[in-house]
Amino acid sequence: MSELRELPELFIVCERLRAEIGCDFVGLALQNESGPDVRWHYASGNLNDKYKRITVRFGKGIAGKIISSGSPMMITNFPNSIIGKVTDYPINLAEKLVATYAVPLFFSGIPKGVLLIGKREEYFFAEEEQEKVAESAQALEQLLKEHLF
């Protein structure tokens, strides 16, 4: 999936989302083509490159939970408002994210990816911000469908 780095449209969608919402971080995770593990493939506003080395099991971490449930997820005050251990949220730890909102990306009706936005301070993402994330996720689904699946 190294082809993602060659998709300027992907960068445009993510950068626009980060600017419109005024968040600190935007990340894109995808389930591996073989096996259930999930990896972060793209980030904007990242503090470092640790996200590239993060792999989570299906059902673990934000990305794994979103893909296994197929539902959006919001954390407003990490690590105070989480279920489970702090180490179950490696993207929050690596990027010092306190508030995150993530939605699934669907391919052929199956959740296979995650679009996540984050802030490095306590925050509640308003409904209109959540809608912008959902719209960006749909745009990314179309882009990635053409290039990956």
XYZ file of C-alpha atoms in Angstrom:
149
model
C 0.000 0.000 0.000
C 2.937 2.310 -0.490
C 0.896 3.693 -3.403
C -0.902 5.933 -0.892
C 2.083 8.256 -0.817
C 1.606 8.738 -4.543
C -1.977 9.997 -4.265
C -1.927 13.812 -4.082
C -5.740 13.820 -3.840
C -5.466 11.992 -0.512
C -3.183 14.702 0.868
C -5.568 17.406 -0.367
C -8.613 15.830 1.342
C -6.752 15.383 4.642
C -5.115 18.833 4.642
C -8.430 20.508 3.795
C -10.142 18.643 6.638
C -7.407 19.637 9.096
C -7.688 23.295 8.046
C -11.525 23.406 8.045
C -11.842 21.905 11.510
C -8.714 23.475 12.941
C -7.520 20.198 14.408
C -3.908 19.295 15.124
C -3.813 15.869 13.477
C -5.455 13.861 10.708
C -4.611 10.192 10.241
C -5.642 7.397 7.901
C -5.421 3.747 8.947
C -6.215 0.707 6.825
C -6.630 -2.955 7.609
C -3.869 -5.046 6.052
C -4.811 -6.817 2.841
C -3.919 -10.155 4.427
C -4.726 -10.639 8.083
C -6.715 -8.610 10.583
C -4.021 -6.129 11.691
C -4.518 -2.390 11.146
C -1.754 0.103 10.277
C -1.595 3.881 10.072
C -0.623 4.806 6.509
C -0.904 8.575 6.414
C -0.776 11.453 8.869
C -0.974 15.232 8.657
C 0.090 17.436 11.547
C 2.087 14.596 13.063
C 4.797 15.303 15.638
C 6.970 12.405 14.482
C 6.944 9.278 12.307
C 5.964 6.829 15.058
C 2.528 6.400 13.461
C 4.203 4.480 10.615
C 5.323 1.785 13.059
C 1.993 1.398 14.848
C 0.140 -1.812 14.088
C -2.907 -2.771 16.115
C -4.935 -5.938 16.188
C -8.504 -6.020 14.941
C -10.640 -4.694 17.801
C -7.737 -2.953 19.595
C -6.801 0.712 19.660
C -8.982 3.351 18.081
C -8.453 2.044 14.553
C -9.117 -1.590 15.449
C -12.238 -0.693 17.434
C -13.656 1.442 14.623
C -13.074 -1.287 12.037
C -14.500 -4.045 14.239
C -17.602 -2.025 15.177
C -18.119 -0.076 11.943
C -19.135 2.912 14.099
C -17.615 6.346 14.794
C -15.846 6.946 18.096
C -15.012 10.088 20.053
C -12.587 10.564 22.930
C -12.798 13.995 24.534
C -10.252 13.780 27.346
C -7.577 11.105 26.896
C -6.608 9.240 29.014
C -9.414 10.086 31.468
C -12.367 9.113 29.278
C -11.254 5.776 27.844
C -12.266 2.189 28.292
C -9.296 -0.114 28.732
C -5.598 0.587 29.169
C -3.759 3.695 27.993
C -1.412 1.462 25.983
C -4.418 0.287 23.937
C -4.362 3.736 22.270
C -0.919 3.995 20.660
C -1.846 6.759 18.209
C -2.962 8.986 21.111
C 0.280 8.293 22.946
C 2.563 8.741 19.929
C 0.929 12.002 18.848
C -0.004 13.333 22.315
C -3.659 13.481 21.260
C -6.150 14.307 24.020
C -9.323 14.528 21.898
C -10.026 12.371 18.847
C -12.927 11.629 16.552
C -12.711 8.737 14.109
C -15.010 7.241 11.496
C -14.809 3.997 9.514
C -14.038 3.795 5.807
C -16.130 1.185 4.012
C -15.103 -0.859 0.990
C -17.760 -3.119 -0.532
C -19.884 -2.434 2.548
C -17.209 -3.690 4.969
C -15.260 -1.377 7.309
C -11.594 -1.633 6.280
C -10.182 1.765 7.212
C -10.323 4.690 9.611
C -10.145 8.454 9.245
C -9.181 10.106 12.525
C -8.900 13.748 13.547
C -7.328 14.852 16.789
C -6.485 17.761 19.051
C -3.767 17.954 21.673
C -6.149 19.452 24.215
C -9.488 18.462 25.737
C -12.240 19.033 23.158
C -15.701 17.890 22.081
C -16.171 17.674 18.300
C -19.434 19.347 17.308
C -21.977 17.708 15.016
C -20.960 19.852 12.027
C -17.317 18.844 12.542
C -18.365 15.197 12.713
C -20.265 15.644 9.435
C -17.160 17.121 7.757
C -15.153 14.090 8.864
C -17.838 11.774 7.452
C -17.831 13.687 4.130
C -14.042 13.483 3.938
C -14.210 9.761 4.721
C -16.582 9.251 1.774
C -14.219 11.169 -0.506
C -11.317 9.008 0.669
C -13.339 5.832 0.132
C -13.842 6.819 -3.506
C -10.175 7.703 -3.983
C -8.898 4.545 -2.360
C -11.448 2.310 -4.088
C -10.036 3.385 -7.443
C -6.415 2.814 -6.410
C -6.389 -0.077 -3.951
C -9.402 -2.323 -4.215
